[in-house]
Amino acid sequence: MFATYLIGLREGLEATLVVSILVAFLVKSQRRDRLPQVWAGVGLAVALSVLFGWLIEYTSTSLLSRSEDRELFEAITSVAAVVFVTWMIFWMRRAARTIAGELRGKLTEALAVGSLAVAGMAFLAVIREGLETALIFYSAAQGAAGDSGPLLALIGGIVTAVVLGVLLYASALRINLSTFFTWTGALLILVAAGILKYGVHDFQEAGVLPGLNNLAFDITSVLDPSTWYAALLAGMFNVTPAPTVLETIAWVAYAVPVLLLFLRPARRKPAPAATTTTVTERGADTSAEAEAASTPQRA
């Protein structure tokens, strides 16, 4: 359940920060009349994300009758989720320093066009996070059919993210988001490695890949699957006591190089001549340093 909580927290906080930037810009620009359009776009994005998650689950449980087809579908969604996780983590690392300015620029253009453009801009800013969350959650929660724990953990992560976002917006809380996104990014890479491992197993179950019975090792006597710590490792990172050879290769081949690339020191670029400012709900400007603290530098 920790893995799904982490997914909800990470994706939820990204979406919350995006919405906070849009709302703060409108408040500072004396355009509160456009706030309903922003919330309408956000609401539509959330609704479609939930619908997308339900559609994935419905396809797996109701539309696919053969177990081989379900295994293949789950394998494909697992690979897609790993691709999205990897892209999201490295995109945030690259775009973190400029995302606030880009959002404000796009919103300025949308204000000049009209209310539908404002709603559409808010929708597009949130829908990516929502679709990613639905897909990653489905892949991370495989094997927990009939268990409401992963869903509750995801909701808990999203609620925590919203609370943190509101407190940050109100300047009632200051946290080092660079460190936060670095640590959660590293943990999500391990979660993604487990999802990929699960996907390889599903490919083997579906008969697409060989070696279902070729175990890399068996440490069941040491890591008893019935123990709480074994269940924790399996739920967080899909670490199991008797994986197949291909599962193990996939886990290591993804986790090791991606972690090394993600954690390597980022190249520092020369500071721009002009700095930008962030805005809060009360309309007071904050320093460029505060903006840098509110976006991750390496995550």
mmCIF file of C-alpha atoms in Angstrom:
data_model
loop_
_atom_site.group_PDB
_atom_site.id
_atom_site.type_symbol
_atom_site.label_atom_id
_atom_site.label_comp_id
_atom_site.label_asym_id
_atom_site.label_seq_id
_atom_site.Cartn_x
_atom_site.Cartn_y
_atom_site.Cartn_z
ATOM 1 C CA MET A 1 0.000 0.000 0.000
ATOM 2 C CA PHE A 2 2.955 2.322 0.519
ATOM 3 C CA ALA A 3 3.642 2.235 -3.217
ATOM 4 C CA THR A 4 0.136 3.432 -4.103
ATOM 5 C CA TYR A 5 0.256 6.056 -1.325
ATOM 6 C CA LEU A 6 3.525 7.318 -2.780
ATOM 7 C CA ILE A 7 1.987 7.461 -6.269
ATOM 8 C CA GLY A 8 -0.961 9.492 -4.994
ATOM 9 C CA LEU A 9 1.303 11.806 -2.992
ATOM 10 C CA ARG A 10 3.776 12.452 -5.781
ATOM 11 C CA GLU A 11 1.299 12.885 -8.647
ATOM 12 C CA GLY A 12 -1.173 14.723 -6.431
ATOM 13 C CA LEU A 13 1.391 17.237 -5.263
ATOM 14 C CA GLU A 14 2.537 17.922 -8.812
ATOM 15 C CA ALA A 15 -1.052 18.600 -9.894
ATOM 16 C CA THR A 16 -1.721 20.694 -6.778
ATOM 17 C CA LEU A 17 1.337 22.860 -7.390
ATOM 18 C CA VAL A 18 0.256 23.426 -11.001
ATOM 19 C CA VAL A 19 -3.235 24.489 -9.912
ATOM 20 C CA SER A 20 -1.755 26.724 -7.192
ATOM 21 C CA ILE A 21 0.380 28.538 -9.765
ATOM 22 C CA LEU A 22 -2.647 29.132 -12.001
ATOM 23 C CA VAL A 23 -4.882 30.332 -9.152
ATOM 24 C CA ALA A 24 -2.192 32.571 -7.654
ATOM 25 C CA PHE A 25 -1.534 34.191 -11.031
ATOM 26 C CA LEU A 26 -5.227 34.978 -11.534
ATOM 27 C CA VAL A 27 -5.547 36.395 -8.018
ATOM 28 C CA LYS A 28 -2.472 38.580 -8.428
ATOM 29 C CA SER A 29 -3.651 39.741 -11.864
ATOM 30 C CA GLN A 30 -7.051 40.764 -10.474
ATOM 31 C CA ARG A 31 -8.768 38.159 -12.663
ATOM 32 C CA ARG A 32 -10.713 36.274 -10.018
ATOM 33 C CA ASP A 33 -13.623 36.153 -12.457
ATOM 34 C CA ARG A 34 -11.730 33.427 -14.347
ATOM 35 C CA LEU A 35 -11.297 31.171 -11.311
ATOM 36 C CA PRO A 36 -14.551 29.244 -12.001
ATOM 37 C CA GLN A 37 -13.198 28.287 -15.441
ATOM 38 C CA VAL A 38 -9.975 27.025 -13.859
ATOM 39 C CA TRP A 39 -11.889 24.889 -11.366
ATOM 40 C CA ALA A 40 -14.173 23.633 -14.135
ATOM 41 C CA GLY A 41 -11.147 22.495 -16.137
ATOM 42 C CA VAL A 42 -9.617 20.857 -13.070
ATOM 43 C CA GLY A 43 -12.900 19.105 -12.225
ATOM 44 C CA LEU A 44 -13.298 17.767 -15.754
ATOM 45 C CA ALA A 45 -9.712 16.467 -15.720
ATOM 46 C CA VAL A 46 -10.297 14.672 -12.423
ATOM 47 C CA ALA A 47 -13.566 13.146 -13.679
ATOM 48 C CA LEU A 48 -11.971 11.865 -16.888
ATOM 49 C CA SER A 49 -9.032 10.446 -14.937
ATOM 50 C CA VAL A 50 -11.401 8.482 -12.707
ATOM 51 C CA LEU A 51 -13.304 7.307 -15.789
ATOM 52 C CA PHE A 52 -10.046 6.211 -17.414
ATOM 53 C CA GLY A 53 -9.093 4.230 -14.308
ATOM 54 C CA TRP A 54 -12.500 2.555 -14.226
ATOM 55 C CA LEU A 55 -12.242 1.734 -17.944
ATOM 56 C CA ILE A 56 -8.891 0.007 -17.447
ATOM 57 C CA GLU A 57 -10.274 -2.047 -14.579
ATOM 58 C CA TYR A 58 -13.490 -2.864 -16.462
ATOM 59 C CA THR A 59 -11.522 -3.982 -19.515
ATOM 60 C CA SER A 60 -9.409 -6.328 -17.429
ATOM 61 C CA THR A 61 -12.201 -7.832 -15.343
ATOM 62 C CA SER A 62 -15.190 -7.829 -17.700
ATOM 63 C CA LEU A 63 -14.220 -7.471 -21.355
ATOM 64 C CA LEU A 64 -11.414 -10.019 -21.377
ATOM 65 C CA SER A 65 -12.733 -13.508 -20.735
ATOM 66 C CA ARG A 66 -9.589 -15.615 -21.207
ATOM 67 C CA SER A 67 -6.965 -15.565 -18.472
ATOM 68 C CA GLU A 68 -4.208 -15.355 -21.110
ATOM 69 C CA ASP A 69 -5.770 -12.194 -22.526
ATOM 70 C CA ARG A 70 -6.021 -10.649 -19.072
ATOM 71 C CA GLU A 71 -2.398 -11.469 -18.329
ATOM 72 C CA LEU A 72 -1.316 -9.926 -21.622
ATOM 73 C CA PHE A 73 -3.404 -6.805 -20.983
ATOM 74 C CA GLU A 74 -1.908 -6.399 -17.513
ATOM 75 C CA ALA A 75 1.587 -6.894 -18.920
ATOM 76 C CA ILE A 76 1.078 -4.186 -21.549
ATOM 77 C CA THR A 77 -0.351 -1.722 -19.027
ATOM 78 C CA SER A 78 2.589 -2.445 -16.715
ATOM 79 C CA VAL A 79 5.103 -1.585 -19.422
ATOM 80 C CA ALA A 80 3.145 1.559 -20.302
ATOM 81 C CA ALA A 81 3.082 2.584 -16.634
ATOM 82 C CA VAL A 82 6.860 2.155 -16.370
ATOM 83 C CA VAL A 83 7.330 4.349 -19.441
ATOM 84 C CA PHE A 84 5.089 7.056 -17.952
ATOM 85 C CA VAL A 85 6.802 6.928 -14.548
ATOM 86 C CA THR A 86 10.251 7.228 -16.103
ATOM 87 C CA TRP A 87 9.214 10.046 -18.416
ATOM 88 C CA MET A 88 7.446 11.924 -15.596
ATOM 89 C CA ILE A 89 10.393 11.735 -13.212
ATOM 90 C CA PHE A 90 12.972 12.947 -15.696
ATOM 91 C CA TRP A 91 10.611 15.556 -17.185
ATOM 92 C CA MET A 92 10.072 17.077 -13.750
ATOM 93 C CA ARG A 93 13.813 17.120 -13.151
ATOM 94 C CA ARG A 94 14.408 18.976 -16.411
ATOM 95 C CA ALA A 95 11.431 21.359 -16.415
ATOM 96 C CA ALA A 96 11.106 22.172 -12.709
ATOM 97 C CA ARG A 97 12.872 25.527 -12.839
ATOM 98 C CA THR A 98 10.808 26.889 -15.725
ATOM 99 C CA ILE A 99 7.387 25.317 -15.241
ATOM 100 C CA ALA A 100 5.944 28.211 -13.214
ATOM 101 C CA GLY A 101 6.924 30.822 -15.807
ATOM 102 C CA GLU A 102 5.675 28.668 -18.673
ATOM 103 C CA LEU A 103 2.310 28.130 -16.990
ATOM 104 C CA ARG A 104 1.880 31.838 -16.345
ATOM 105 C CA GLY A 105 2.756 32.600 -19.962
ATOM 106 C CA LYS A 106 0.239 30.081 -21.288
ATOM 107 C CA LEU A 107 -2.439 31.347 -18.923
ATOM 108 C CA THR A 108 -1.840 34.931 -20.088
ATOM 109 C CA GLU A 109 -2.431 33.794 -23.657
ATOM 110 C CA ALA A 110 -5.543 31.862 -22.608
ATOM 111 C CA LEU A 111 -6.961 34.934 -20.824
ATOM 112 C CA ALA A 112 -6.660 36.880 -24.053
ATOM 113 C CA VAL A 113 -8.635 34.209 -25.936
ATOM 114 C CA GLY A 114 -11.517 33.672 -23.519
ATOM 115 C CA SER A 115 -13.051 31.581 -20.755
ATOM 116 C CA LEU A 116 -13.008 28.317 -22.706
ATOM 117 C CA ALA A 117 -9.291 28.702 -23.315
ATOM 118 C CA VAL A 118 -8.705 29.227 -19.587
ATOM 119 C CA ALA A 119 -10.699 26.093 -18.732
ATOM 120 C CA GLY A 120 -8.907 24.139 -21.440
ATOM 121 C CA MET A 121 -5.516 25.256 -20.210
ATOM 122 C CA ALA A 122 -6.336 24.188 -16.635
ATOM 123 C CA PHE A 123 -7.722 20.907 -17.957
ATOM 124 C CA LEU A 124 -4.569 20.107 -19.930
ATOM 125 C CA ALA A 125 -2.358 21.049 -16.991
ATOM 126 C CA VAL A 126 -4.071 18.505 -14.730
ATOM 127 C CA ILE A 127 -5.232 15.714 -17.052
ATOM 128 C CA ARG A 128 -1.698 14.410 -17.676
ATOM 129 C CA GLU A 129 -1.154 13.850 -13.970
ATOM 130 C CA GLY A 130 -4.574 12.237 -13.631
ATOM 131 C CA LEU A 131 -4.149 9.773 -16.496
ATOM 132 C CA GLU A 132 -0.666 8.867 -15.296
ATOM 133 C CA THR A 133 -1.992 8.281 -11.778
ATOM 134 C CA ALA A 134 -4.786 6.002 -13.004
ATOM 135 C CA LEU A 135 -2.464 3.905 -15.170
ATOM 136 C CA ILE A 136 0.343 3.663 -12.626
ATOM 137 C CA PHE A 137 -2.094 2.852 -9.822
ATOM 138 C CA TYR A 138 -3.687 0.041 -11.822
ATOM 139 C CA SER A 139 -0.293 -1.458 -12.571
ATOM 140 C CA ALA A 140 1.026 -1.058 -9.024
ATOM 141 C CA ALA A 141 -2.125 -2.526 -7.455
ATOM 142 C CA GLN A 142 -2.206 -5.703 -9.568
ATOM 143 C CA GLY A 143 -2.496 -8.785 -7.461
ATOM 144 C CA ALA A 144 -4.607 -6.984 -4.860
ATOM 145 C CA ALA A 145 -7.989 -7.854 -6.379
ATOM 146 C CA GLY A 146 -10.788 -7.519 -3.856
ATOM 147 C CA ASP A 147 -8.546 -5.555 -1.492
ATOM 148 C CA SER A 148 -9.560 -1.928 -0.951
ATOM 149 C CA GLY A 149 -6.251 -1.119 0.749
ATOM 150 C CA PRO A 150 -4.395 0.146 -2.357
ATOM 151 C CA LEU A 151 -7.292 2.404 -3.356
ATOM 152 C CA LEU A 152 -7.537 3.856 0.141
ATOM 153 C CA ALA A 153 -3.773 4.377 0.169
ATOM 154 C CA LEU A 154 -3.953 6.209 -3.186
ATOM 155 C CA ILE A 155 -6.755 8.452 -1.932
ATOM 156 C CA GLY A 156 -4.768 9.084 1.247
ATOM 157 C CA GLY A 157 -1.748 10.127 -0.798
ATOM 158 C CA ILE A 158 -3.833 12.507 -2.917
ATOM 159 C CA VAL A 159 -5.499 14.030 0.159
ATOM 160 C CA THR A 160 -2.093 14.519 1.777
ATOM 161 C CA ALA A 161 -0.841 16.202 -1.408
ATOM 162 C CA VAL A 162 -3.829 18.565 -1.503
ATOM 163 C CA VAL A 163 -3.326 19.519 2.150
ATOM 164 C CA LEU A 164 0.377 20.181 1.567
ATOM 165 C CA GLY A 165 -0.422 22.200 -1.546
ATOM 166 C CA VAL A 166 -2.965 24.369 0.283
ATOM 167 C CA LEU A 167 -0.546 25.006 3.143
ATOM 168 C CA LEU A 168 2.226 25.903 0.710
ATOM 169 C CA TYR A 169 -0.113 28.217 -1.175
ATOM 170 C CA ALA A 170 -1.123 29.948 2.040
ATOM 171 C CA SER A 171 2.555 30.233 3.050
ATOM 172 C CA ALA A 172 1.729 28.315 6.229
ATOM 173 C CA LEU A 173 4.254 25.604 5.389
ATOM 174 C CA ARG A 174 7.718 25.581 3.874
ATOM 175 C CA ILE A 175 9.350 22.351 2.764
ATOM 176 C CA ASN A 176 12.308 21.658 0.535
ATOM 177 C CA LEU A 177 10.457 20.348 -2.507
ATOM 178 C CA SER A 178 13.728 19.663 -4.294
ATOM 179 C CA THR A 179 14.637 17.101 -1.636
ATOM 180 C CA PHE A 180 11.064 15.808 -1.528
ATOM 181 C CA PHE A 181 10.884 15.152 -5.263
ATOM 182 C CA THR A 182 14.366 13.641 -5.299
ATOM 183 C CA TRP A 183 13.530 11.078 -2.619
ATOM 184 C CA THR A 184 10.084 10.274 -3.988
ATOM 185 C CA GLY A 185 11.541 10.052 -7.489
ATOM 186 C CA ALA A 186 14.120 7.511 -6.356
ATOM 187 C CA LEU A 187 11.455 5.470 -4.561
ATOM 188 C CA LEU A 188 9.181 5.614 -7.598
ATOM 189 C CA ILE A 189 11.995 4.240 -9.750
ATOM 190 C CA LEU A 190 12.111 1.202 -7.466
ATOM 191 C CA VAL A 191 8.317 0.964 -7.640
ATOM 192 C CA ALA A 192 8.536 1.127 -11.453
ATOM 193 C CA ALA A 193 11.171 -1.620 -11.424
ATOM 194 C CA GLY A 194 8.728 -3.777 -9.486
ATOM 195 C CA ILE A 195 5.938 -2.958 -11.952
ATOM 196 C CA LEU A 196 8.204 -3.947 -14.846
ATOM 197 C CA LYS A 197 9.062 -7.189 -13.055
ATOM 198 C CA TYR A 198 5.348 -7.875 -12.613
ATOM 199 C CA GLY A 199 4.793 -7.129 -16.309
ATOM 200 C CA VAL A 200 7.482 -9.620 -17.324
ATOM 201 C CA HIS A 201 5.809 -12.235 -15.134
ATOM 202 C CA ASP A 202 2.468 -11.524 -16.839
ATOM 203 C CA PHE A 203 4.109 -11.891 -20.246
ATOM 204 C CA GLN A 204 5.394 -15.260 -19.089
ATOM 205 C CA GLU A 205 1.953 -16.230 -17.777
ATOM 206 C CA ALA A 206 0.466 -15.284 -21.160
ATOM 207 C CA GLY A 207 3.014 -17.424 -22.994
ATOM 208 C CA VAL A 208 4.646 -14.469 -24.748
ATOM 209 C CA LEU A 209 7.944 -14.881 -22.894
ATOM 210 C CA PRO A 210 9.529 -18.192 -21.851
ATOM 211 C CA GLY A 211 11.059 -19.223 -18.554
ATOM 212 C CA LEU A 212 8.045 -19.166 -16.233
ATOM 213 C CA ASN A 213 9.464 -22.038 -14.206
ATOM 214 C CA ASN A 214 13.131 -21.005 -14.408
ATOM 215 C CA LEU A 215 13.808 -19.418 -11.047
ATOM 216 C CA ALA A 216 16.765 -17.111 -10.529
ATOM 217 C CA PHE A 217 16.861 -18.049 -6.832
ATOM 218 C CA ASP A 218 14.576 -19.243 -4.056
ATOM 219 C CA ILE A 219 14.981 -17.713 -0.606
ATOM 220 C CA THR A 220 11.532 -18.642 0.667
ATOM 221 C CA SER A 221 13.092 -20.167 3.760
ATOM 222 C CA VAL A 222 14.647 -16.785 4.592
ATOM 223 C CA LEU A 223 11.970 -14.449 3.224
ATOM 224 C CA ASP A 224 8.746 -16.184 4.175
ATOM 225 C CA PRO A 225 5.946 -14.787 1.955
ATOM 226 C CA SER A 226 3.507 -15.021 4.866
ATOM 227 C CA THR A 227 5.473 -12.564 7.025
ATOM 228 C CA TRP A 228 4.607 -8.879 7.228
ATOM 229 C CA TYR A 229 7.993 -7.702 6.009
ATOM 230 C CA ALA A 230 7.847 -9.981 2.957
ATOM 231 C CA ALA A 231 4.381 -8.630 2.161
ATOM 232 C CA LEU A 232 5.728 -5.080 2.606
ATOM 233 C CA LEU A 233 8.612 -5.651 0.177
ATOM 234 C CA ALA A 234 6.289 -7.309 -2.334
ATOM 235 C CA GLY A 235 3.721 -4.532 -2.065
ATOM 236 C CA MET A 236 6.242 -1.694 -2.319
ATOM 237 C CA PHE A 237 8.793 -2.922 -4.859
ATOM 238 C CA ASN A 238 7.499 -6.373 -5.940
ATOM 239 C CA VAL A 239 10.504 -8.033 -4.313
ATOM 240 C CA THR A 240 9.576 -11.715 -4.092
ATOM 241 C CA PRO A 241 11.531 -14.670 -2.650
ATOM 242 C CA ALA A 242 11.355 -16.814 -5.804
ATOM 243 C CA PRO A 243 11.478 -14.687 -8.986
ATOM 244 C CA THR A 244 12.161 -16.052 -12.435
ATOM 245 C CA VAL A 245 15.395 -15.331 -14.272
ATOM 246 C CA LEU A 246 13.751 -12.892 -16.688
ATOM 247 C CA GLU A 247 11.974 -11.070 -13.862
ATOM 248 C CA THR A 248 15.252 -10.570 -12.033
ATOM 249 C CA ILE A 249 17.058 -9.405 -15.157
ATOM 250 C CA ALA A 250 14.275 -6.910 -15.921
ATOM 251 C CA TRP A 251 14.271 -5.511 -12.369
ATOM 252 C CA VAL A 252 18.047 -5.025 -12.231
ATOM 253 C CA ALA A 253 18.377 -3.825 -15.842
ATOM 254 C CA TYR A 254 15.844 -1.057 -15.186
ATOM 255 C CA ALA A 255 16.499 -0.066 -11.564
ATOM 256 C CA VAL A 256 20.287 0.233 -11.602
ATOM 257 C CA PRO A 257 20.898 2.431 -14.690
ATOM 258 C CA VAL A 258 17.793 4.583 -14.174
ATOM 259 C CA LEU A 259 18.692 5.256 -10.530
ATOM 260 C CA LEU A 260 22.244 6.173 -11.502
ATOM 261 C CA LEU A 261 21.026 8.564 -14.199
ATOM 262 C CA PHE A 262 18.437 10.110 -11.912
ATOM 263 C CA LEU A 263 20.735 10.627 -8.912
ATOM 264 C CA ARG A 264 23.738 11.957 -10.796
ATOM 265 C CA PRO A 265 24.404 15.641 -10.105
ATOM 266 C CA ALA A 266 22.589 17.899 -12.530
ATOM 267 C CA ARG A 267 24.632 20.316 -14.596
ATOM 268 C CA ARG A 268 24.120 23.804 -13.308
ATOM 269 C CA LYS A 269 23.277 26.457 -15.878
ATOM 270 C CA PRO A 270 24.229 30.132 -15.504
ATOM 271 C CA ALA A 271 21.638 32.104 -13.602
ATOM 272 C CA PRO A 272 19.397 34.230 -15.864
ATOM 273 C CA ALA A 273 19.889 37.969 -15.838
ATOM 274 C CA ALA A 274 16.296 38.666 -14.861
ATOM 275 C CA THR A 275 14.495 36.853 -12.091
ATOM 276 C CA THR A 276 10.817 36.082 -11.834
ATOM 277 C CA THR A 277 8.563 36.245 -8.824
ATOM 278 C CA THR A 278 5.855 34.013 -7.506
ATOM 279 C CA VAL A 279 2.558 35.179 -6.105
ATOM 280 C CA THR A 280 0.417 34.136 -3.195
ATOM 281 C CA GLU A 281 -3.300 34.371 -2.574
ATOM 282 C CA ARG A 282 -2.827 37.537 -0.532
ATOM 283 C CA GLY A 283 -1.262 39.240 -3.551
ATOM 284 C CA ALA A 284 2.191 39.673 -2.011
ATOM 285 C CA ASP A 285 5.245 38.961 -4.129
ATOM 286 C CA THR A 286 7.816 36.489 -2.903
ATOM 287 C CA SER A 287 11.430 36.232 -3.956
ATOM 288 C CA ALA A 288 12.775 34.138 -6.823
ATOM 289 C CA GLU A 289 14.468 32.049 -4.170
ATOM 290 C CA ALA A 290 11.061 31.019 -2.844
ATOM 291 C CA GLU A 291 10.028 29.911 -6.314
ATOM 292 C CA ALA A 292 13.166 27.827 -6.657
ATOM 293 C CA ALA A 293 12.423 26.234 -3.288
ATOM 294 C CA SER A 294 8.927 25.352 -4.446
ATOM 295 C CA THR A 295 10.146 23.405 -7.463
ATOM 296 C CA PRO A 296 12.602 20.495 -7.459
ATOM 297 C CA GLN A 297 16.011 21.045 -8.951
ATOM 298 C CA ARG A 298 16.989 17.433 -9.438
ATOM 299 C CA ALA A 299 13.721 15.551 -9.428
#
